[in-house]
Coordinates of C-alpha atoms in Angstrom, one line a residue:
Chain E
X1 CA 16.6 1.2 -25.4
X2 CA 18.1 -1.7 -23.1
X3 CA 21.0 -3.4 -23.5
X4 CA 21.4 -6.5 -21.4
X5 CA 25.4 -7.4 -20.9
X6 CA 26.3 -11.4 -19.9
X7 CA 23.3 -10.8 -17.2
X8 CA 22.5 -13.3 -14.7
X9 CA 20.1 -14.0 -11.7
X10 CA 20.4 -16.8 -8.7
X11 CA 17.7 -18.7 -7.1
X12 CA 20.0 -19.6 -4.6
X13 CA 22.8 -21.1 -6.9
X14 CA 20.8 -22.6 -9.7
X15 CA 21.0 -19.7 -12.4
X16 CA 17.1 -19.0 -13.2
X17 CA 18.2 -16.9 -16.1
X18 CA 22.2 -18.0 -17.0
X19 CA 24.6 -15.5 -18.7
X20 CA 22.5 -13.3 -21.6
X21 CA 23.3 -10.6 -23.5
X22 CA 20.8 -9.0 -25.7
X23 CA 19.8 -5.7 -26.9
X24 CA 16.7 -4.2 -27.5
X25 CA 16.5 -1.2 -30.6
X26 CA 14.3 1.4 -31.0
X27 CA 11.0 0.1 -33.2
X28 CA 11.4 -3.5 -31.8
X29 CA 8.7 -5.4 -30.7
X30 CA 9.9 -8.4 -29.4
X31 CA 8.5 -12.1 -28.3
X32 CA 10.1 -13.4 -25.3
X33 CA 9.0 -17.1 -25.8
X34 CA 10.0 -20.3 -24.0
X35 CA 8.5 -23.0 -21.8
X36 CA 6.9 -22.7 -18.5
X37 CA 10.4 -22.1 -15.8
X38 CA 12.5 -20.9 -18.7
X39 CA 13.1 -17.5 -16.8
X40 CA 11.3 -15.3 -18.8
X41 CA 9.9 -13.2 -15.7
X42 CA 13.3 -13.4 -13.9
X43 CA 15.1 -11.7 -17.3
X44 CA 12.8 -9.2 -17.4
X45 CA 12.5 -8.7 -13.8
X46 CA 16.5 -8.4 -13.4
X47 CA 16.6 -6.4 -16.3
X48 CA 14.6 -3.7 -15.0
X49 CA 16.8 -4.1 -11.7
X50 CA 13.8 -5.5 -9.6
X51 CA 15.6 -8.5 -8.3
X52 CA 19.5 -9.4 -7.4
X53 CA 21.5 -10.1 -10.7
X54 CA 24.9 -10.2 -12.0
X55 CA 26.1 -8.7 -15.3
X56 CA 25.1 -5.2 -16.5
X57 CA 21.2 -3.8 -17.3
X58 CA 21.0 -0.9 -18.8
X59 CA 17.9 -0.1 -16.8
X60 CA 18.9 -1.7 -13.6
X61 CA 21.7 1.0 -13.9
X62 CA 19.4 4.1 -14.0
X63 CA 18.0 5.3 -10.5
X64 CA 14.1 4.3 -9.5
X65 CA 12.2 7.1 -11.4
X66 CA 14.5 7.7 -14.3
X67 CA 14.2 3.9 -14.6
X68 CA 10.2 4.6 -14.6
X69 CA 10.2 6.9 -17.3
X70 CA 12.1 5.1 -19.7
X71 CA 10.1 1.5 -19.0
X72 CA 7.0 0.6 -18.0
X73 CA 6.4 -2.7 -16.5
X74 CA 3.3 -5.1 -16.6
X75 CA 3.6 -7.9 -14.4
X76 CA 1.7 -11.4 -14.8
X77 CA -0.6 -11.2 -11.4
X78 CA -3.1 -8.3 -12.4
X79 CA -3.3 -6.7 -9.1
X80 CA -5.9 -4.1 -8.6
X81 CA -6.3 -3.4 -4.8
X82 CA -9.6 -0.6 -3.4
X83 CA -12.0 -0.2 -5.8
X84 CA -10.4 3.1 -7.7
X85 CA -11.5 4.6 -10.9
X86 CA -10.7 3.7 -13.8
X87 CA -9.4 6.5 -14.7
X88 CA -7.1 7.3 -11.6
X89 CA -6.0 3.7 -11.9
X90 CA -4.4 4.9 -15.7
X91 CA -3.8 8.0 -14.0
X92 CA -0.9 6.5 -11.4
X93 CA 1.0 5.6 -14.7
X94 CA 2.1 9.7 -13.9
X95 CA 3.5 9.1 -11.0
X96 CA 7.4 8.9 -12.2
X97 CA 6.5 12.1 -14.4
X98 CA 5.8 14.5 -11.0
X99 CA 3.0 16.4 -10.5
X100 CA 1.2 17.5 -13.8
X101 CA -2.1 15.6 -13.7
X102 CA -3.6 19.0 -15.5
X103 CA -1.7 19.4 -18.5
X104 CA 0.4 16.7 -19.8
X105 CA -0.4 13.8 -17.4
X106 CA -4.1 14.5 -18.2
X107 CA -3.5 14.3 -22.0
X108 CA -1.5 11.1 -21.4
X109 CA -4.3 9.4 -19.6
X110 CA -7.3 10.6 -22.3
X111 CA -5.1 9.1 -24.9
X112 CA -4.6 5.8 -23.3
X113 CA -7.8 5.8 -22.3
X114 CA -8.7 5.9 -25.7
X115 CA -6.5 3.8 -27.2
X116 CA -7.7 0.9 -24.7
X117 CA -11.4 1.0 -25.8
X118 CA -11.8 2.8 -22.0
X119 CA -13.4 6.0 -22.9
X120 CA -16.9 4.8 -21.4
X121 CA -15.4 3.5 -18.2
X122 CA -13.6 6.4 -16.6
X123 CA -15.7 6.7 -13.5
X124 CA -16.3 2.8 -13.1
X125 CA -14.2 1.2 -10.1
X126 CA -11.6 -1.3 -11.4
X127 CA -12.5 -3.7 -9.3
X128 CA -16.1 -4.6 -10.5
X129 CA -15.0 -4.9 -14.3
X130 CA -14.5 -8.3 -15.5
X131 CA -10.4 -9.9 -16.0
X132 CA -10.6 -8.6 -19.6
X133 CA -11.5 -5.3 -18.9
X134 CA -8.9 -5.2 -16.2
X135 CA -6.1 -6.7 -18.1
X136 CA -7.1 -3.4 -20.6
X137 CA -7.3 -1.0 -17.5
X138 CA -3.6 -1.9 -16.8
X139 CA -2.1 -1.6 -19.7
X140 CA -3.6 1.8 -20.4
X141 CA -2.0 2.4 -17.1
X142 CA 1.6 1.5 -18.8
X143 CA 0.8 3.1 -21.9
X144 CA 0.0 6.1 -19.9
X145 CA 3.6 6.0 -18.3
X146 CA 3.9 7.2 -21.8
X147 CA 7.6 5.6 -21.5
X148 CA 9.8 4.4 -24.9
X149 CA 10.2 0.5 -23.5
X150 CA 7.1 -1.6 -22.5
X151 CA 8.3 -5.0 -20.6
X152 CA 4.8 -7.6 -20.3
X153 CA 4.7 -10.5 -18.9
X154 CA 2.4 -12.9 -20.1
X155 CA -0.2 -9.6 -21.2
X156 CA -2.5 -11.7 -23.2
X157 CA -2.9 -14.7 -20.9
X158 CA -6.6 -15.3 -19.9
X159 CA -8.1 -13.0 -22.7
X160 CA -10.4 -13.5 -25.6
X161 CA -9.1 -13.9 -29.1
X162 CA -10.2 -10.4 -30.1
X163 CA -8.5 -9.1 -26.9
X164 CA -5.2 -10.8 -27.2
X165 CA -5.0 -9.6 -31.0
X166 CA -6.2 -5.9 -30.3
X167 CA -3.2 -6.0 -27.0
X168 CA -0.7 -7.6 -29.7
X169 CA -1.6 -4.5 -32.0
X170 CA -1.2 -1.9 -29.1
X171 CA 2.3 -3.1 -29.0
X172 CA 3.1 -3.3 -32.3
X173 CA 1.9 0.7 -33.0
X174 CA 3.7 1.2 -29.6
X175 CA 7.3 0.3 -31.3
X176 CA 5.9 1.3 -34.4
X177 CA 5.8 4.7 -33.1
X178 CA 9.7 4.2 -32.2
X179 CA 8.8 2.9 -28.8
X180 CA 9.7 -0.8 -28.4
X181 CA 8.2 -4.0 -26.5
X182 CA 9.5 -7.0 -24.9
X183 CA 6.1 -9.4 -24.0
X184 CA 6.7 -13.3 -22.6
X185 CA 4.0 -14.8 -24.1
X186 CA 3.1 -18.7 -24.9
X187 CA 1.0 -18.3 -28.0
X188 CA 3.4 -19.1 -30.9
X189 CA 1.3 -18.2 -33.4
X190 CA 0.8 -14.4 -32.3
X191 CA 4.0 -14.2 -32.0
X192 CA 5.1 -15.3 -35.5
X193 CA 2.2 -12.9 -36.7
X194 CA 2.9 -10.2 -34.5
X195 CA 6.1 -9.6 -33.6
X196 CA 9.3 -8.6 -35.2
X197 CA 11.7 -10.4 -33.4
X198 CA 11.5 -13.3 -31.0
X199 CA 14.3 -14.1 -28.2
X200 CA 13.7 -18.1 -27.3
X201 CA 14.7 -19.2 -23.5
X202 CA 15.5 -22.2 -22.6
X203 CA 16.6 -23.1 -19.0
X204 CA 18.0 -19.7 -18.0
X205 CA 19.5 -19.5 -21.8
X206 CA 18.8 -17.4 -24.2
X207 CA 19.0 -20.3 -26.9
X208 CA 18.0 -18.3 -30.2
X209 CA 17.0 -14.3 -31.4
X210 CA 15.9 -13.4 -34.4
X211 CA 12.8 -12.8 -37.2
X212 CA 10.2 -15.5 -36.1
X213 CA 10.4 -17.3 -39.3
X214 CA 14.0 -18.0 -39.2
X215 CA 13.8 -18.9 -35.0
X216 CA 10.9 -21.3 -35.4
X217 CA 12.6 -23.9 -36.9
X218 CA 11.5 -27.2 -36.6
X219 CA 14.7 -28.4 -34.9
X220 CA 14.6 -25.8 -32.3
X221 CA 10.7 -26.5 -31.5
X222 CA 11.4 -29.8 -31.0
X223 CA 14.3 -29.3 -28.9
X224 CA 13.1 -26.5 -26.8
X225 CA 9.0 -27.0 -26.9
X226 CA 9.3 -30.7 -27.4
X227 CA 6.6 -29.8 -30.4
X228 CA 5.9 -29.9 -34.0
X229 CA 4.1 -27.9 -35.8
X230 CA 2.8 -26.3 -39.1
X231 CA 4.3 -23.0 -39.9
X232 CA 3.6 -21.4 -43.5
X233 CA 4.4 -17.9 -44.6
X234 CA 0.6 -17.3 -46.3
X235 CA -1.2 -14.4 -48.5
X236 CA -2.8 -13.5 -44.8
X237 CA 0.8 -13.5 -43.3
X238 CA 2.3 -16.4 -41.1
X239 CA 0.2 -19.2 -40.0
X240 CA 1.5 -21.5 -37.2
X241 CA -0.1 -24.0 -35.2
X242 CA 1.4 -26.7 -32.9
X243 CA 0.3 -30.3 -34.1
X244 CA 1.3 -32.9 -31.4
X245 CA 3.8 -33.1 -29.0
X246 CA 7.1 -35.4 -29.0
X247 CA 8.4 -37.9 -26.8
X248 CA 10.7 -36.4 -24.4
Chain D
X1 CA -18.9 15.5 -3.2
X2 CA -15.4 16.7 -3.9
X3 CA -12.3 15.5 -1.7
X4 CA -11.6 19.5 -0.7
X5 CA -14.7 19.8 0.2
X6 CA -14.8 16.5 2.2
X7 CA -11.7 17.6 4.2
X8 CA -13.4 21.0 5.3
X9 CA -16.9 19.3 6.0
X10 CA -14.3 17.1 8.2
X11 CA -12.1 20.0 9.5
X12 CA -15.2 21.6 10.4
X13 CA -16.8 18.3 12.6
X14 CA -13.3 18.8 14.2
X15 CA -13.6 22.0 15.5
X16 CA -17.0 21.6 16.3
X17 CA -16.0 18.2 18.8
X18 CA -13.3 19.9 19.7
X19 CA -15.7 22.9 21.4
X20 CA -18.1 20.7 22.4
X21 CA -15.2 18.7 23.9
X22 CA -14.0 22.0 25.9
X23 CA -17.7 23.0 26.7
X24 CA -18.6 19.3 28.4
X25 CA -17.7 18.6 31.9
X26 CA -19.0 17.3 35.4
X27 CA -17.9 20.8 37.3
X28 CA -21.1 23.3 35.6
X29 CA -19.1 25.5 34.2
X30 CA -21.8 27.4 31.2
X31 CA -20.5 27.4 27.9
X32 CA -20.3 31.7 27.6
X33 CA -17.9 31.2 31.0
X34 CA -16.2 28.4 30.0
X35 CA -14.9 30.3 27.0
X36 CA -14.1 33.4 28.7
X37 CA -12.2 31.4 31.6
X38 CA -9.9 30.0 29.2
X39 CA -8.9 32.7 27.9
X40 CA -9.0 35.0 30.6
X41 CA -7.4 31.7 32.8
X42 CA -8.9 33.5 36.0
X43 CA -10.3 31.9 39.3
X44 CA -11.8 28.1 39.5
X45 CA -13.0 28.1 36.1
X46 CA -9.6 29.0 34.5
X47 CA -8.0 26.6 36.3
X48 CA -10.3 23.5 34.9
X49 CA -10.7 24.8 31.6
X50 CA -6.8 25.3 31.1
X51 CA -5.4 22.2 33.0
X52 CA -8.3 19.6 32.4
X53 CA -10.2 20.0 29.2
X54 CA -7.6 21.9 27.4
X55 CA -5.4 19.0 27.2
X56 CA -8.0 16.6 27.4
X57 CA -9.5 18.1 24.0
X58 CA -5.9 19.0 22.5
X59 CA -4.9 15.3 23.2
X60 CA -8.8 14.3 21.7
X61 CA -7.3 15.6 18.1
X62 CA -4.3 14.3 18.4
X63 CA -4.4 10.3 19.5
X64 CA -8.1 10.6 17.0
X65 CA -5.6 11.6 13.9
X66 CA -2.6 9.6 15.4
X67 CA -5.2 6.3 15.2
X68 CA -6.7 7.2 12.0
X69 CA -4.1 8.5 9.9
X70 CA -1.7 5.9 11.0
X71 CA -4.8 2.9 10.3
X72 CA -5.1 4.7 6.9
X73 CA -1.6 4.6 6.3
X74 CA -1.4 0.9 7.5
X75 CA -4.1 -0.8 5.7
X76 CA -3.1 1.1 2.5
X77 CA 0.7 -0.4 2.8
X78 CA -0.3 -3.9 3.1
X79 CA -3.5 -3.5 1.3
X80 CA -5.8 -5.3 3.8
X81 CA -8.8 -3.4 5.2
X82 CA -8.1 -5.7 8.2
X83 CA -5.1 -3.9 8.8
X84 CA -5.1 -1.2 12.0
X85 CA -2.0 0.6 13.6
X86 CA -1.5 -1.7 16.5
X87 CA -0.5 -4.4 13.9
X88 CA 3.2 -4.0 14.3
X89 CA 3.6 -4.7 18.0
X90 CA 4.1 -0.6 18.4
X91 CA 1.0 -0.3 21.3
X92 CA 1.2 -3.8 22.6
X93 CA 4.7 -2.1 22.8
X94 CA 4.0 0.5 24.5
X95 CA 1.3 -0.7 27.0
X96 CA 4.3 -2.9 28.3
X97 CA 6.2 -0.3 29.0
X98 CA 3.3 2.0 30.8
X99 CA 2.7 -1.0 32.6
X100 CA 6.0 -1.9 34.1
X101 CA 6.0 2.1 35.6
X102 CA 3.0 1.2 37.1
X103 CA 4.0 -1.5 38.7
X104 CA 7.6 -0.8 39.8
X105 CA 5.8 2.4 41.5
X106 CA 8.3 4.7 39.1
X107 CA 4.8 7.0 37.6
X108 CA 3.8 7.9 41.4
X109 CA 7.3 9.3 42.1
X110 CA 7.9 11.0 38.8
X111 CA 4.7 11.4 36.7
X112 CA 5.8 11.3 33.2
X113 CA 7.5 8.2 33.9
X114 CA 4.6 6.6 32.4
X115 CA 3.9 8.0 29.0
X116 CA 8.2 7.8 28.5
X117 CA 8.2 4.2 29.6
X118 CA 5.5 3.9 27.1
X119 CA 7.3 5.4 24.5
X120 CA 10.4 3.0 25.2
X121 CA 8.6 -0.2 24.8
X122 CA 7.3 1.2 21.5
X123 CA 10.5 2.1 20.5
X124 CA 11.8 -1.1 21.7
X125 CA 9.0 -3.0 19.7
X126 CA 9.6 -1.1 16.2
X127 CA 13.8 -2.1 16.6
X128 CA 12.5 -5.7 17.3
X129 CA 10.2 -5.7 14.2
X130 CA 12.6 -4.1 12.1
X131 CA 15.3 -7.0 12.9
X132 CA 12.8 -9.8 12.6
X133 CA 10.9 -8.5 9.5
X134 CA 15.0 -7.9 8.0
X135 CA 15.6 -5.2 5.4
X136 CA 14.8 -6.8 2.3
X137 CA 11.3 -8.2 3.9
X138 CA 8.0 -8.0 2.3
X139 CA 4.6 -7.1 3.6
X140 CA 3.7 -10.8 4.8
X141 CA 6.8 -11.0 7.3
X142 CA 6.4 -7.5 8.8
X143 CA 2.5 -8.7 9.6
X144 CA 4.1 -12.3 10.9
X145 CA 6.7 -10.3 12.8
X146 CA 4.5 -7.8 14.5
X147 CA 1.8 -10.4 15.6
X148 CA 5.2 -12.3 17.4
X149 CA 6.4 -8.9 18.9
X150 CA 2.4 -8.1 20.1
X151 CA 2.3 -11.4 21.4
X152 CA 5.7 -11.4 23.3
X153 CA 4.5 -7.8 24.7
X154 CA 1.3 -9.2 25.5
X155 CA 2.6 -12.4 27.4
X156 CA 4.9 -9.8 29.4
X157 CA 2.2 -7.8 30.2
X158 CA 0.0 -10.3 31.5
X159 CA 3.3 -11.2 33.4
X160 CA 3.3 -8.2 34.9
X161 CA -0.2 -8.5 36.1
X162 CA 0.3 -11.7 37.2
X163 CA 3.4 -10.5 39.5
X164 CA 1.4 -7.5 40.3
X165 CA 1.8 -6.6 44.3
X166 CA -1.7 -6.0 45.2
X167 CA -4.9 -6.3 44.1
X168 CA -4.6 -2.2 43.7
X169 CA -2.0 -2.2 41.5
X170 CA -3.3 -5.2 39.5
X171 CA -6.9 -2.7 39.2
X172 CA -4.4 0.3 38.5
X173 CA -2.4 -1.6 35.4
X174 CA -6.1 -2.6 34.1
X175 CA -7.6 0.7 33.9
X176 CA -4.9 2.4 32.4
X177 CA -5.0 -0.4 30.0
X178 CA -8.5 0.4 28.7
X179 CA -7.9 3.3 27.9
X180 CA -8.6 7.1 28.7
X181 CA -8.2 10.6 28.2
X182 CA -9.2 12.1 31.9
X183 CA -7.0 13.8 33.9
X184 CA -4.3 14.4 31.6
X185 CA -2.2 17.0 31.6
X186 CA -0.8 20.1 29.5
X187 CA 2.7 18.3 30.3
X188 CA 1.3 15.2 28.3
X189 CA 0.3 17.2 25.4
X190 CA 3.8 19.0 25.2
X191 CA 5.6 15.1 25.4
X192 CA 3.1 13.7 22.9
X193 CA 3.1 16.9 20.1
X194 CA 6.7 16.5 19.0
X195 CA 6.2 12.7 18.5
X196 CA 2.2 13.1 16.9
X197 CA 3.9 15.8 14.1
X198 CA 6.8 14.0 13.1
X199 CA 4.8 11.4 12.4
X200 CA 2.0 12.9 10.8
X201 CA 4.8 14.5 8.0
X202 CA 6.0 10.7 7.8
X203 CA 2.9 9.1 7.0
X204 CA 1.2 12.5 5.0
X205 CA 4.0 11.7 2.6
X206 CA 3.8 7.9 1.9
X207 CA 0.9 8.8 -0.1
X208 CA 1.8 8.2 -3.9
X209 CA 3.6 5.5 -2.7
X210 CA 0.9 4.1 -1.1
X211 CA -1.8 4.7 -4.6
X212 CA 1.3 2.8 -6.5
X213 CA 0.8 0.0 -4.4
X214 CA -3.4 -0.7 -5.1
X215 CA -1.3 -2.2 -8.6
X216 CA 1.0 -4.4 -6.4
X217 CA 4.5 -4.4 -4.8
X218 CA 6.3 -5.0 -8.5
X219 CA 4.4 -2.8 -10.1
X220 CA 4.7 -0.1 -7.9
X221 CA 9.0 -0.8 -7.5
X222 CA 8.7 -0.7 -11.1
X223 CA 6.8 3.2 -11.2
X224 CA 10.2 4.2 -9.1
X225 CA 8.6 3.8 -5.4
X226 CA 11.2 2.2 -3.4
X227 CA 9.4 -0.5 -1.4
X228 CA 12.8 -0.5 1.2
X229 CA 12.3 3.3 1.9
X230 CA 8.3 3.0 1.8
X231 CA 7.6 0.5 4.9
X232 CA 11.0 1.9 6.7
X233 CA 8.4 5.3 6.6
X234 CA 5.1 3.4 7.3
X235 CA 7.1 1.5 10.4
X236 CA 8.8 4.6 11.8
X237 CA 5.7 6.9 11.2
X238 CA 2.9 4.6 13.0
X239 CA 5.4 3.5 15.6
X240 CA 5.9 7.2 16.4
X241 CA 2.1 8.2 16.0
X242 CA 0.8 4.8 17.9
X243 CA 3.4 4.6 20.4
X244 CA 2.7 8.1 21.6
X245 CA -1.2 8.0 21.3
X246 CA -1.0 4.9 23.7
X247 CA 1.5 6.6 26.0
X248 CA -0.5 9.8 26.8
X249 CA -4.1 7.9 26.1
X250 CA -3.6 4.1 26.7
X251 CA -4.9 1.5 24.7
X252 CA -7.8 3.0 22.5
X253 CA -9.1 0.0 19.5
X254 CA -11.2 0.0 16.6
X255 CA -10.5 3.6 15.7
X256 CA -7.7 2.8 13.4
X257 CA -9.4 0.1 12.1
X258 CA -13.1 1.9 11.3
X259 CA -12.7 5.2 10.3
X260 CA -10.4 4.1 7.0
X261 CA -13.2 2.2 6.2
X262 CA -16.0 4.7 6.8
X263 CA -14.3 7.6 4.4
X264 CA -12.4 5.1 2.2
X265 CA -15.7 5.4 -0.9
X266 CA -16.0 8.7 -0.1
X267 CA -12.6 9.9 -1.2
X268 CA -12.8 7.5 -4.2
X269 CA -11.0 4.6 -2.3
X270 CA -7.3 6.4 -3.2
X271 CA -5.6 5.5 -0.7
X272 CA -3.2 9.1 -0.7
X273 CA -6.8 10.8 -0.1
X274 CA -7.5 8.5 2.6
X275 CA -4.6 10.0 4.4
X276 CA -5.6 13.3 5.5
X277 CA -9.3 12.2 5.5
X278 CA -8.5 9.8 8.2
X279 CA -6.7 11.8 10.4
X280 CA -9.4 14.5 10.6
X281 CA -11.9 11.6 11.0
X282 CA -10.0 9.7 13.9
X283 CA -10.0 13.1 15.3
X284 CA -13.1 13.0 14.9
X285 CA -14.9 10.0 16.2
X286 CA -11.9 10.2 19.2
X287 CA -13.7 13.1 20.3
X288 CA -17.2 11.8 20.0
X289 CA -15.9 9.2 21.5
X290 CA -14.7 11.1 25.1
X291 CA -17.6 13.5 25.1
X292 CA -19.6 10.2 25.5
X293 CA -18.1 9.2 28.1
X294 CA -18.7 12.1 30.0
X295 CA -22.8 12.3 29.2
X296 CA -23.3 9.0 29.2
X297 CA -21.9 8.2 32.9
X298 CA -20.6 11.3 34.4
X299 CA -19.9 9.2 37.6
X300 CA -18.8 6.4 36.7
X301 CA -15.4 7.1 34.6
X302 CA -16.5 5.0 31.8
X303 CA -13.3 4.1 29.8
X304 CA -12.3 5.4 26.9
X305 CA -11.2 2.4 25.2
X306 CA -14.0 0.4 26.1
X307 CA -16.7 2.4 24.5
X308 CA -14.8 2.7 21.2
X309 CA -14.2 -1.2 21.3
X310 CA -18.0 -1.4 22.1
X311 CA -19.5 0.9 20.0
X312 CA -16.9 -0.1 17.3
X313 CA -16.9 -3.3 17.2
X314 CA -20.8 -4.0 16.4
X315 CA -20.5 -1.1 13.3
X316 CA -17.1 -3.6 12.5
X317 CA -19.4 -6.3 11.9
X318 CA -22.4 -4.5 10.4
X319 CA -19.3 -3.3 7.1
X320 CA -18.1 -7.0 7.1
X321 CA -21.3 -8.3 6.4
X322 CA -22.3 -5.2 3.7
X323 CA -18.4 -6.5 2.3
X324 CA -19.9 -9.6 2.4
X325 CA -23.0 -8.7 0.2
X326 CA -21.0 -6.5 -2.7
X327 CA -18.8 -9.4 -3.6

């Protein structure tokens, strides 16, 4: 789905993304974690070819329209200009597929609206909705794009707990259906429960890559996040709770 | 009302106003006589219809469509309802070119010197903007470059006025800058048409890109929209249309700002649909304003740009108040 070879992105002279080699296979839901400023957003934007980079990204090599059909991008800033209706906004996700608003396109839009529980919002102006509802509309737009890969930058930031879990489940389902998701987030607990794999970034480098239970070790948490945490696999799945910060 | 119905209504309105513009004037030709004379071209009425009113009405449509369409494109591109076509400096550049043609007396020797100089001015402004805003530049850089170029052209225009050889030349310049469609010939129409058509073709193609931009620059480029190309389309399309409009009509404000506002809700706020609707709406508004200059004060030569500003500014204030209450 995505393969990165020695991907490097510079800000001035300083590498914000430093020599990252990794790949994503179908069926994977990857949580991209790391402290603020670790380079998570820059990694995703460089992988999409939205910013100048060295090294290779399989996505960045595609032409713009083919890339848009291969990968959908949910930026962190939830921008919605003008008072577009929810249905029209979600239909923007069909742009990379040309003019098929009546057939497959309309079907994809309906499915995305249903999946995000927005059927009753179709004609509402998206700008009049609450922040959480807008987040759902924007995710629906990405789903309507029907690209196998979804890259999402902190999609659950600012959402209530139910909406956070629901968003993670939408992504899990997308991965189970044969797609893949790369999603940056700060909630390690949700990452541990929902992601099939996590990538840990620290100061531009990919410092760990594997199943959450293997990666979120005491040593790594101390080294990268400067925290101590409780992490246990229970009958109700993995439970992760940060406890305290460590002296730096 | 459906989008198609809105476009049809606007088109009918433009056609009606175009006919009204042909039939209203100081020479006292009756409507039937006027239409007959337009087709036969015979006698004094034929001359008036074909040489004075027809170019005036045609330019009303062209200039209005140019201002409405480029206003809608500019607002969509900058995602800012306060953007207007003059923002990127082309109208200020065109005005400077025209003013220089008046100042040097060139236009007295050669009638087309004025619009040609105005077009050249608009061209120089675009070249400057693109150099200043660089190749990668985002929307904000474009706005700032536009403001800088407008300020420069405005200052140069003031200098030309300052150095005007006589009060008559100064008055001539001032009156030209107020904008008007009076006493234009078919030559003006023929000169402006290719630029207007080319500009309209470029701007009407930006629809999908502008729609995608509603989700922000990053999301739009990830959806396959080339922002670099979109920016060039907007700058060139606007420059061609506004440059040509300013060259033949002078500075006409507020149409490009107000028309997209008026129609936005009706087309469901979708930037791509606002483009053709605003082109028609702009034509309707300009024709109305031009007819009004003839009806309100037929003997005083009321200037078109003055009228659009006097009506447009309070109207705009009212809209801003309404927006303030909604949010």
